[in-house]
Coordinates of C-alpha atoms in Angstrom, one line a residue:
Chain A
M1 CA 0.0 -0.1 -0.2
R2 CA 2.8 2.7 1.0
K3 CA 4.7 1.6 -2.0
F4 CA 1.3 2.2 -4.3
K5 CA 1.2 6.1 -2.5
E6 CA 4.7 6.6 -3.1
F7 CA 4.6 5.3 -6.7
I8 CA 1.5 7.7 -7.4
I9 CA 3.2 10.9 -5.7
E10 CA 6.3 10.2 -7.6
K11 CA 4.6 10.6 -10.8
L12 CA 2.8 13.5 -9.8
I13 CA 6.2 15.0 -8.9
L14 CA 7.3 13.9 -12.4
I15 CA 4.3 15.7 -13.9
C16 CA 4.7 18.9 -12.2
G17 CA 8.4 18.7 -12.9
I18 CA 7.6 18.9 -16.9
A19 CA 4.7 21.3 -16.2
S20 CA 6.9 24.1 -17.2
I21 CA 7.8 22.5 -20.5
F22 CA 3.9 22.2 -21.1
F23 CA 3.1 25.5 -20.3
V24 CA 5.7 27.3 -22.6
I25 CA 4.8 24.9 -25.4
L26 CA 1.1 25.7 -24.5
I27 CA 1.5 29.7 -24.4
F28 CA 3.1 29.3 -27.8
L29 CA 0.5 27.1 -29.5
F30 CA -2.3 29.3 -28.1
L31 CA -0.4 32.3 -29.5
L32 CA -0.2 30.9 -32.7
K33 CA -3.7 29.3 -32.9
E34 CA -5.2 32.8 -32.5
G35 CA -2.3 34.8 -34.6
L36 CA -1.6 33.0 -37.4
S37 CA -5.1 33.6 -38.8
V38 CA -4.2 37.1 -39.6
F39 CA -2.1 35.5 -42.4
K40 CA -5.3 34.6 -44.2
T41 CA -5.7 38.3 -45.2
I42 CA -2.3 39.8 -45.1
T43 CA 0.9 38.3 -46.0
P44 CA 3.5 37.8 -43.4
L45 CA 6.0 40.3 -45.3
K46 CA 3.3 43.2 -45.5
F47 CA 2.4 42.7 -41.9
I48 CA 6.3 43.1 -40.8
F49 CA 7.0 45.6 -43.2
G50 CA 3.6 47.2 -43.7
K51 CA 4.2 51.1 -43.0
N52 CA 0.7 51.8 -41.4
W53 CA -1.2 50.5 -38.4
Y54 CA -5.1 51.4 -38.8
P55 CA -6.4 48.3 -37.5
I56 CA -10.0 49.7 -37.4
S57 CA -10.1 51.5 -40.7
E58 CA -12.2 50.0 -43.7
P59 CA -10.2 48.1 -45.0
A60 CA -7.7 47.5 -41.8
Q61 CA -4.3 48.3 -42.7
L62 CA -2.4 46.0 -40.3
G63 CA 1.5 47.1 -40.6
I64 CA 3.3 46.7 -37.5
L65 CA 6.7 48.5 -38.9
P66 CA 5.7 51.6 -36.8
L67 CA 5.3 49.3 -33.7
I68 CA 8.7 47.5 -34.1
L69 CA 10.6 50.6 -35.1
G70 CA 9.0 52.0 -31.6
S71 CA 10.0 49.1 -29.7
L72 CA 13.8 49.3 -31.2
L73 CA 14.0 53.2 -30.7
V74 CA 13.3 52.9 -26.9
T75 CA 15.1 49.8 -26.4
L76 CA 18.1 51.4 -27.7
G77 CA 17.5 54.3 -26.0
A78 CA 17.4 52.5 -22.7
A79 CA 20.3 50.2 -23.7
I80 CA 22.5 53.2 -24.1
I81 CA 21.4 54.8 -20.9
S82 CA 21.2 51.4 -18.7
I83 CA 24.3 49.0 -19.9
P84 CA 27.1 51.3 -18.8
I85 CA 25.1 53.0 -15.4
G86 CA 24.4 49.1 -14.5
V87 CA 27.6 47.4 -15.2
A88 CA 29.2 50.1 -13.2
C89 CA 26.9 49.9 -10.2
A90 CA 27.4 46.2 -10.4
V91 CA 31.3 46.6 -10.3
Y92 CA 30.9 49.3 -7.3
I93 CA 28.7 46.8 -5.6
A94 CA 30.8 43.5 -6.1
E95 CA 34.5 45.2 -5.6
I96 CA 34.6 48.5 -3.8
A97 CA 31.8 49.0 -1.5
P98 CA 32.2 48.5 2.2
L99 CA 30.5 45.4 3.6
K100 CA 27.3 47.2 5.0
I101 CA 27.0 49.8 2.2
K102 CA 26.7 46.8 0.1
E103 CA 24.0 45.3 1.7
I104 CA 22.1 48.8 1.9
L105 CA 22.8 49.4 -2.2
K106 CA 21.6 45.7 -2.9
A107 CA 18.4 46.4 -0.5
G108 CA 17.8 49.5 -2.7
I109 CA 18.0 47.2 -5.7
E110 CA 15.8 44.8 -4.6
L111 CA 13.6 47.6 -3.8
L112 CA 13.7 49.1 -7.3
A113 CA 12.9 45.7 -8.9
A114 CA 9.9 45.0 -6.6
I115 CA 8.0 48.3 -7.4
P116 CA 5.3 47.3 -9.8
S117 CA 5.5 48.7 -13.4
V118 CA 2.4 50.7 -13.2
V119 CA 3.6 52.9 -9.9
L120 CA 6.4 53.7 -12.1
G121 CA 4.8 54.5 -14.7
F122 CA 2.5 56.8 -12.9
I123 CA 5.7 58.4 -11.3
G124 CA 6.6 59.1 -14.9
I125 CA 3.8 60.7 -15.8
V126 CA 4.0 63.1 -12.9
T127 CA 7.6 63.6 -12.5
L128 CA 9.5 62.8 -15.9
V129 CA 6.9 63.8 -18.6
P130 CA 7.1 67.6 -17.3
W131 CA 10.6 67.5 -16.8
V132 CA 11.4 66.4 -20.6
K133 CA 8.6 68.8 -21.9
N134 CA 10.2 72.0 -19.9
I135 CA 14.1 71.0 -20.6
F136 CA 13.5 70.6 -24.6
N137 CA 10.7 72.9 -24.7
I138 CA 8.4 70.5 -26.4
P139 CA 4.5 70.4 -27.0
T140 CA 4.5 67.0 -25.1
G141 CA 6.4 65.2 -22.8
L142 CA 5.4 62.0 -23.8
T143 CA 8.2 60.5 -25.9
A144 CA 10.4 58.2 -26.6
L145 CA 13.0 59.9 -24.3
S146 CA 10.8 59.4 -21.3
G147 CA 10.2 56.2 -22.2
S148 CA 13.9 55.3 -22.7
I149 CA 15.1 56.8 -19.5
M150 CA 12.3 55.1 -17.6
L151 CA 12.9 51.6 -19.2
A152 CA 16.5 52.0 -18.4
F153 CA 15.9 52.8 -14.9
M154 CA 13.4 49.5 -14.9
A155 CA 16.1 47.4 -16.6
T156 CA 19.0 48.4 -13.9
P157 CA 18.0 45.7 -11.1
T158 CA 18.5 43.0 -13.6
I159 CA 21.5 44.1 -14.8
V160 CA 23.2 44.8 -11.6
S161 CA 21.9 41.8 -9.8
I162 CA 23.5 39.2 -12.4
A163 CA 26.5 41.3 -13.6
E164 CA 27.4 41.3 -9.8
D165 CA 26.9 37.5 -9.5
A166 CA 29.0 37.1 -12.5
L167 CA 31.8 39.6 -10.9
Y168 CA 31.6 37.8 -7.6
S169 CA 32.0 34.3 -9.2
V170 CA 35.6 35.4 -10.5
P171 CA 37.9 33.0 -8.8
K172 CA 40.1 35.0 -6.0
S173 CA 43.2 33.8 -7.3
Y174 CA 43.1 35.8 -10.4
K175 CA 42.8 38.9 -8.1
E176 CA 45.4 37.9 -5.6
G177 CA 47.7 37.0 -8.7
A178 CA 46.9 40.9 -10.3
F179 CA 47.6 42.4 -6.8
A180 CA 50.8 40.3 -6.2
L181 CA 52.4 41.8 -9.9
G182 CA 52.1 45.2 -8.6
A183 CA 48.6 46.1 -10.1
T184 CA 46.4 48.8 -8.8
H185 CA 42.7 47.8 -7.6
W186 CA 41.0 49.5 -10.8
Q187 CA 43.6 48.0 -13.3
T188 CA 42.9 44.5 -11.7
I189 CA 39.1 45.5 -12.1
W190 CA 39.7 46.6 -15.8
R191 CA 42.3 44.1 -17.3
V192 CA 41.6 41.1 -15.1
I193 CA 37.8 40.8 -13.4
L194 CA 35.9 42.3 -15.9
P195 CA 37.0 40.3 -18.8
A196 CA 36.9 37.2 -16.4
A197 CA 33.0 38.0 -16.1
S198 CA 32.6 38.9 -19.5
S199 CA 30.2 36.2 -20.5
G200 CA 27.9 36.8 -17.1
I201 CA 28.0 40.4 -17.7
L202 CA 26.7 40.1 -21.6
A203 CA 24.3 37.6 -20.2
A204 CA 22.9 40.5 -17.6
V205 CA 23.0 42.9 -20.7
M206 CA 20.8 40.8 -22.6
L207 CA 18.4 39.8 -19.9
G208 CA 18.0 43.5 -19.1
I209 CA 17.3 44.2 -22.6
G210 CA 14.7 41.4 -22.5
R211 CA 12.9 43.1 -19.9
V212 CA 12.9 46.3 -21.6
I213 CA 11.4 44.7 -25.1
G214 CA 8.5 43.1 -22.6
E215 CA 7.9 45.9 -20.7
T216 CA 4.1 47.2 -21.0
M217 CA 2.8 49.3 -18.7
A218 CA 5.3 52.2 -17.8
V219 CA 6.0 52.2 -21.3
M220 CA 2.3 52.6 -22.4
M221 CA 1.9 55.1 -20.0
I222 CA 4.8 57.7 -20.6
T223 CA 5.6 57.1 -24.7
G224 CA 2.3 58.9 -26.0
N225 CA 0.9 56.1 -27.7
A226 CA 1.1 57.2 -31.1
A227 CA 1.4 54.5 -33.9
V228 CA 3.5 56.2 -36.2
I229 CA 7.4 55.7 -37.7
P230 CA 9.1 57.6 -34.9
H231 CA 11.7 59.9 -36.4
S232 CA 13.6 61.6 -33.0
F233 CA 13.7 60.5 -29.4
L234 CA 11.6 64.0 -28.9
A235 CA 8.6 62.5 -30.5
P236 CA 6.0 60.0 -29.0
L237 CA 5.6 56.5 -30.3
R238 CA 4.3 53.2 -29.5
T239 CA 6.1 49.6 -28.5
L240 CA 4.7 46.6 -29.6
T241 CA 3.7 45.6 -26.1
A242 CA 1.6 48.5 -25.3
T243 CA -0.2 47.9 -28.6
I244 CA -1.4 44.9 -27.3
A245 CA -2.5 46.0 -24.0
A246 CA -4.2 49.3 -25.3
E247 CA -6.3 47.8 -28.1
M248 CA -7.1 44.3 -27.0
G249 CA -9.7 45.6 -24.7
E250 CA -11.4 47.2 -27.7
A251 CA -10.8 44.4 -30.3
V252 CA -13.8 42.1 -30.7
V253 CA -12.9 38.4 -30.0
A254 CA -12.4 36.5 -33.4
S255 CA -11.8 39.6 -35.8
E256 CA -9.0 40.6 -37.5
H257 CA -7.8 43.1 -35.1
Y258 CA -8.1 40.5 -32.4
F259 CA -5.6 37.7 -34.8
A260 CA -3.2 41.0 -35.6
L261 CA -3.0 41.4 -31.8
F262 CA -2.2 37.8 -31.0
A263 CA 0.4 38.0 -34.4
I264 CA 2.1 40.9 -32.6
G265 CA 2.5 38.4 -29.3
I266 CA 4.0 35.7 -31.7
V267 CA 6.8 38.4 -32.8
L268 CA 6.9 39.4 -29.0
F269 CA 7.2 35.3 -27.9
V270 CA 9.8 34.4 -30.5
I271 CA 12.1 37.9 -29.4
S272 CA 12.0 36.9 -25.9
F273 CA 12.4 33.1 -26.5
V274 CA 15.9 34.2 -28.6
V275 CA 17.1 36.7 -25.9
N276 CA 16.4 34.0 -22.9
V277 CA 18.1 31.4 -24.7
T278 CA 21.0 33.2 -25.8
A279 CA 21.5 34.7 -22.7
D280 CA 21.2 31.3 -21.1
L281 CA 23.7 30.0 -23.3
F282 CA 26.2 32.8 -22.0
L283 CA 25.6 32.1 -18.4
H284 CA 26.4 28.2 -18.9
K285 CA 29.6 29.4 -20.9
G286 CA 30.8 31.3 -18.2
Q287 CA 30.7 28.4 -15.3
Chain B
M1 CA 51.6 58.8 -18.7
F2 CA 49.0 58.1 -16.4
N3 CA 49.4 57.9 -12.9
P4 CA 47.7 54.7 -12.1
Q5 CA 46.5 55.7 -8.6
R6 CA 45.0 59.0 -10.0
T7 CA 43.2 56.8 -12.6
Q8 CA 41.9 54.4 -10.1
K9 CA 40.2 57.6 -7.8
I10 CA 38.8 59.0 -11.2
A11 CA 37.2 55.4 -12.2
F12 CA 36.2 54.8 -8.4
F13 CA 34.3 58.3 -8.6
F14 CA 32.5 57.2 -11.6
L15 CA 31.6 54.0 -10.6
F16 CA 30.1 55.8 -7.3
L17 CA 28.1 58.0 -9.3
A18 CA 26.8 55.3 -11.4
T19 CA 25.4 53.7 -8.1
L20 CA 24.0 57.2 -7.0
L21 CA 22.0 57.6 -10.2
I22 CA 20.3 54.4 -9.4
V23 CA 19.6 54.3 -5.5
I24 CA 18.8 57.9 -5.3
P25 CA 16.0 58.0 -7.9
V26 CA 14.6 54.5 -5.9
G27 CA 14.5 56.7 -2.5
L28 CA 13.2 59.9 -4.0
I29 CA 10.1 57.5 -5.8
V30 CA 9.2 56.1 -2.3
V31 CA 9.6 59.4 -0.5
I32 CA 7.3 61.2 -3.0
I33 CA 4.7 58.8 -2.7
I34 CA 4.4 58.6 0.9
Q35 CA 4.6 62.1 1.4
K36 CA 1.9 62.8 -1.3
G37 CA -0.1 59.7 -0.5
L38 CA -0.3 59.7 3.0
P39 CA -2.8 62.8 3.1
A40 CA -5.1 60.5 1.1
I41 CA -5.0 57.7 3.6
N42 CA -7.9 57.3 6.1
W43 CA -10.4 54.7 6.9
Q44 CA -13.2 55.8 4.1
F45 CA -10.3 55.2 1.4
I46 CA -9.9 52.1 2.6
S47 CA -13.1 50.9 3.0
D48 CA -15.6 52.7 0.8
I49 CA -16.5 52.1 -2.6
P50 CA -15.2 54.4 -5.4
R51 CA -17.7 57.2 -6.2
Q52 CA -18.8 59.6 -8.6
G53 CA -16.8 58.0 -11.7
M54 CA -14.1 57.2 -9.4
R55 CA -13.4 60.8 -8.5
S56 CA -13.7 60.7 -4.8
G57 CA -14.9 57.7 -2.6
G58 CA -12.3 55.1 -1.5
I59 CA -10.8 51.8 -3.2
F60 CA -11.9 49.0 -1.2
P61 CA -13.4 46.8 -4.1
A62 CA -9.7 47.2 -5.7
I63 CA -8.0 45.8 -2.7
L64 CA -10.4 42.9 -2.2
G65 CA -10.0 42.1 -6.1
T66 CA -6.2 42.2 -5.5
I67 CA -6.2 39.9 -2.6
Y68 CA -8.6 37.2 -4.3
L69 CA -6.2 37.1 -7.2
V70 CA -3.0 36.7 -5.4
L71 CA -4.8 33.9 -3.2
G72 CA -6.0 32.4 -6.4
A73 CA -2.7 32.5 -8.2
I74 CA -0.7 31.1 -4.9
I75 CA -3.3 28.0 -4.7
F76 CA -2.6 27.0 -8.0
A77 CA 1.1 27.9 -8.2
L78 CA 2.6 27.0 -5.0
P79 CA 1.4 22.7 -5.5
I80 CA 2.7 22.8 -8.7
G81 CA 6.0 24.9 -8.1
L82 CA 7.2 23.1 -5.1
L83 CA 6.6 19.8 -6.6
A84 CA 8.4 20.6 -9.8
A85 CA 11.4 22.1 -7.6
I86 CA 11.4 18.6 -5.5
Y87 CA 11.5 16.9 -9.1
L88 CA 14.5 19.3 -10.3
S89 CA 16.4 18.8 -6.8
E90 CA 15.7 15.3 -5.9
Y91 CA 14.8 13.3 -8.7
A92 CA 16.4 14.8 -12.0
K93 CA 19.4 13.3 -13.6
D94 CA 21.8 15.7 -15.6
N95 CA 20.5 14.9 -18.7
F96 CA 18.9 16.6 -21.8
W97 CA 15.9 16.7 -20.4
T98 CA 16.4 18.3 -17.2
R99 CA 18.5 20.8 -19.2
I100 CA 14.9 21.6 -21.4
I101 CA 12.9 21.8 -18.1
K102 CA 15.7 24.3 -16.8
L103 CA 15.5 26.4 -20.1
S104 CA 11.5 26.3 -19.9
I105 CA 11.6 28.0 -16.6
V106 CA 13.9 30.4 -17.8
N107 CA 11.7 31.1 -20.6
L108 CA 8.4 31.5 -18.7
A109 CA 10.2 34.0 -16.3
G110 CA 11.2 35.8 -19.3
V111 CA 8.1 36.0 -21.4
P112 CA 6.5 39.7 -21.3
S113 CA 3.7 39.9 -18.8
V114 CA 1.4 41.2 -21.5
I115 CA 1.8 38.0 -23.5
Y116 CA 0.8 36.3 -20.3
G117 CA -2.2 38.4 -20.7
L118 CA -2.9 37.2 -24.1
F119 CA -2.6 33.6 -23.3
G120 CA -4.9 33.9 -20.2
L121 CA -7.2 35.4 -23.0
A122 CA -7.1 33.2 -25.3
L123 CA -7.0 29.7 -23.3
F124 CA -9.3 30.8 -20.2
V125 CA -11.4 33.5 -21.3
V126 CA -12.2 32.2 -24.6
F127 CA -11.3 28.7 -25.3
L128 CA -12.4 27.3 -21.6
K129 CA -15.2 29.6 -21.4
F130 CA -14.4 31.4 -17.8
G131 CA -15.1 34.7 -19.0
A132 CA -13.2 37.6 -17.7
S133 CA -13.2 36.3 -14.3
I134 CA -11.0 36.0 -11.2
L135 CA -10.9 32.4 -11.7
S136 CA -9.1 33.3 -15.4
G137 CA -6.9 36.2 -13.9
S138 CA -5.7 34.2 -10.9
L139 CA -4.6 31.1 -13.6
T140 CA -3.1 33.6 -15.5
L141 CA -1.2 34.9 -12.8
G142 CA -0.5 31.9 -11.4
I143 CA 1.6 30.7 -14.4
M144 CA 3.5 33.8 -14.4
I145 CA 4.9 33.3 -10.9
L146 CA 5.3 29.5 -11.4
P147 CA 9.3 30.3 -12.2
I148 CA 9.8 32.6 -9.2
I149 CA 8.3 29.8 -6.9
I150 CA 10.2 26.7 -8.4
T151 CA 13.7 28.5 -8.5
A152 CA 13.4 29.6 -5.0
S153 CA 12.2 26.3 -3.7
R154 CA 14.5 24.6 -5.8
E155 CA 17.5 26.7 -4.1
A156 CA 15.9 26.2 -0.7
L157 CA 15.8 22.0 -1.1
E158 CA 19.5 22.0 -2.7
S159 CA 20.9 23.9 0.3
V160 CA 19.9 21.0 2.6
P161 CA 23.0 19.1 3.1
Y162 CA 23.7 16.0 1.4
S163 CA 24.3 14.1 4.5
F164 CA 20.7 14.7 6.0
R165 CA 19.4 12.8 3.1
E166 CA 22.0 9.9 3.5
V167 CA 21.5 9.5 7.3
S168 CA 17.8 9.6 6.6
L169 CA 18.1 6.9 3.9
S170 CA 20.6 4.5 5.7
L171 CA 18.0 4.7 8.5
G172 CA 15.7 2.7 6.1
A173 CA 13.4 5.6 5.0
S174 CA 12.2 5.6 1.3
K175 CA 13.2 8.4 -0.9
W176 CA 9.6 10.4 -0.7
Q177 CA 9.8 9.5 3.1
T178 CA 13.0 11.3 3.3
I179 CA 11.9 14.0 1.2
R180 CA 8.8 14.4 3.0
H181 CA 10.0 14.6 6.9
I182 CA 14.0 15.5 6.3
V183 CA 14.2 17.7 3.3
L184 CA 11.3 19.8 3.4
P185 CA 10.6 20.8 6.6
N186 CA 14.6 21.9 6.6
A187 CA 13.7 23.7 3.4
I188 CA 10.4 25.5 4.5
P189 CA 11.7 29.2 4.9
G190 CA 13.5 29.5 1.6
I191 CA 10.0 28.1 0.0
L192 CA 8.2 30.4 2.0
T193 CA 10.4 33.6 1.0
G194 CA 10.3 32.6 -2.7
T195 CA 6.4 32.2 -2.3
I196 CA 6.2 35.5 -0.9
L197 CA 8.2 37.0 -3.5
G198 CA 5.9 35.6 -5.8
L199 CA 3.0 36.8 -4.0
G200 CA 3.9 40.6 -4.5
R201 CA 4.9 40.1 -7.8
A202 CA 1.6 39.0 -8.8
A203 CA 0.0 41.9 -6.8
G204 CA 1.8 44.3 -8.6
E205 CA 1.1 43.2 -12.4
T206 CA -1.2 44.8 -14.7
A207 CA -0.7 43.6 -18.1
P208 CA -1.8 39.8 -17.3
I209 CA -5.1 41.1 -15.9
L210 CA -6.2 43.5 -18.4
F211 CA -8.0 41.1 -20.4
T212 CA -8.5 38.2 -18.2
V213 CA -10.3 39.6 -15.0
A214 CA -9.8 43.6 -14.5
A215 CA -13.2 46.0 -14.5
F216 CA -12.8 49.6 -15.1
Y217 CA -15.4 50.5 -12.5
L218 CA -17.1 48.0 -10.7
P219 CA -18.6 49.8 -7.3
R220 CA -19.5 46.4 -5.9
L221 CA -17.6 43.3 -4.5
P222 CA -17.1 40.1 -6.7
K223 CA -19.5 37.8 -5.5
S224 CA -17.9 34.0 -7.0
I225 CA -14.8 33.5 -8.6
F226 CA -16.5 33.3 -12.0
D227 CA -17.4 37.4 -11.2
Q228 CA -15.3 40.0 -12.8
A229 CA -13.2 42.5 -10.4
M230 CA -11.1 45.4 -9.8
A231 CA -7.5 45.1 -8.8
L232 CA -5.5 47.8 -7.8
P233 CA -2.7 48.1 -10.4
Y234 CA -5.5 48.5 -13.1
H235 CA -7.1 50.8 -10.9
L236 CA -4.0 53.3 -10.6
Y237 CA -3.8 53.0 -14.3
V238 CA -7.3 53.7 -14.8
I239 CA -7.3 57.0 -13.0
S240 CA -4.0 57.9 -13.4
T241 CA -4.4 57.6 -17.7
Q242 CA -8.0 56.9 -18.4
V243 CA -10.1 59.2 -16.4
P244 CA -9.7 63.1 -16.6
N245 CA -9.8 65.1 -13.5
V246 CA -9.2 62.6 -10.9
D247 CA -7.7 64.2 -7.6
E248 CA -4.0 63.9 -7.3
K249 CA -4.6 63.2 -3.8
I250 CA -6.5 59.5 -4.7
R251 CA -3.6 58.8 -7.6
Y252 CA -1.1 59.0 -5.0
G253 CA -3.1 57.2 -2.4
T254 CA -3.8 54.7 -4.7
A255 CA -0.3 54.5 -5.6
L256 CA 0.9 54.1 -2.2
V257 CA -1.7 51.2 -1.1
L258 CA -0.2 49.2 -4.1
L259 CA 3.1 50.1 -3.2
T260 CA 2.9 49.4 0.6
L261 CA 1.3 46.1 -0.3
V262 CA 4.4 45.0 -2.6
L263 CA 6.8 46.0 -0.5
F264 CA 5.4 44.8 2.7
M265 CA 5.5 41.0 1.2
N266 CA 8.9 41.9 0.1
L267 CA 9.9 43.0 3.6
I268 CA 8.6 39.9 5.1
A269 CA 10.4 37.5 2.8
I270 CA 13.5 39.3 3.5
I271 CA 13.0 38.8 7.1
I272 CA 12.2 35.4 6.8
R273 CA 15.6 34.8 5.0
Y274 CA 17.7 37.1 7.2
R275 CA 16.1 35.0 10.3
F276 CA 16.7 31.8 8.7
R277 CA 20.4 32.6 7.9
K278 CA 21.0 33.2 11.4
K279 CA 19.6 30.5 12.7
K280 CA 21.3 27.9 10.2
K281 CA 22.1 24.9 12.0
W282 CA 24.7 24.1 9.4

């Protein structure tokens, strides 16, 4: 009897063990099931490279190029800001900060990671957006720049914590060797520790960027929601994620618009899949 | 030639500056929200329903909705996540399939939250016909926090020393008895920490509940799990972007309640972790 009970429990454990695979496949299948229907009316090339996104006009124009460029532009801006700051902060925490300050800084970073994105979006609306408007003297502060700054801020916890782990796991003997040869602490960091941790830092950067591409609420609230091809950092735009979040509420189930939003979901899923798998490869290469 | 000592000083100064650039805004955000939100908080704000198109009254239905959603998510995710962690830490061999499982967990953790919203809409709301309901929202959030629970529980289980298991097995206990009576009890604080962090994440997310449960304005309490509900993060989104002329105070007050809820859970998780680390017997 006990053997039978244990047999059941162990099978249950095995089933739950593979549940993650099941859910990933399920998510992908349901995105495909709903999203692929849009290609009955529009070719994939026209969908991705179409310059006009007017989903509710007659006939609907479903080109997501403005959305892709919108996502790319804010991601680029966020990467330019967050990568140097994030990696520098990770080096400071891992190598320079005294133990007590280190604990405080890590708690601060964890705090940032815990703040819900809708709260950051709200804070962005009441602080960052008016600042950008006044500093650049433009009609609206809801711009790509505001979005980039906020997203950079949101990506730093990911970059800092993973990069810090990578720096921390560099063997102590490397550092001692460099010191023994008369290198200063900074020379050791720059020439020995950073190169040794490079694959982990690369993974940190990739995961940070993955976080930026997938971020929805804050970016929807502060980039102005204009589905046009963006020409500068000081113009409003709209990302892939924000389009889904803003329009799905109004799309009629099983309409062309509904299918098109799921097709955008497929694009996002594939991007995040590639980013995560590549980052994971880098992390394992480091070990 | 550069003086290496001076170069070091300059470099360290910039590293310090970068750190301040992250930490100071975090502090400022928390301070601003507390300072401007606190005057809005009173018993009526916490316990009343929204009135006059959300421009006055309280946010009780949103608070209750979020609590229901979070509890639903954890009821679904904790058993599956815990058993999955037991599988990975106690049973899985280091082979191709285990590698695929780990990769799937990494992917689940990295999928954008709005994709969970789409998935929840397609599977629970439309395909299984649960409609926009607490049930659909809870299941969607549950799948979203699964990787957090699995990863934390696995770490907790793996940190139990191997010798504990050997002793138990050598006394004639079966593998499951060893897990149930030796490994699990010693891993509980770590599992609890992961669970609470998952709860905090579920409480703060907006995108997954947008199309699966959230009601724009529903000035009554949900009656069953098949009912729609308001939720705090979505309510904050609505009153800060969709409804004009909402009093600043109400916006900040809502942000403060949400932030407090999320940070409180994180604080509990940190305290449990800290106390456990101190009491550790090995």
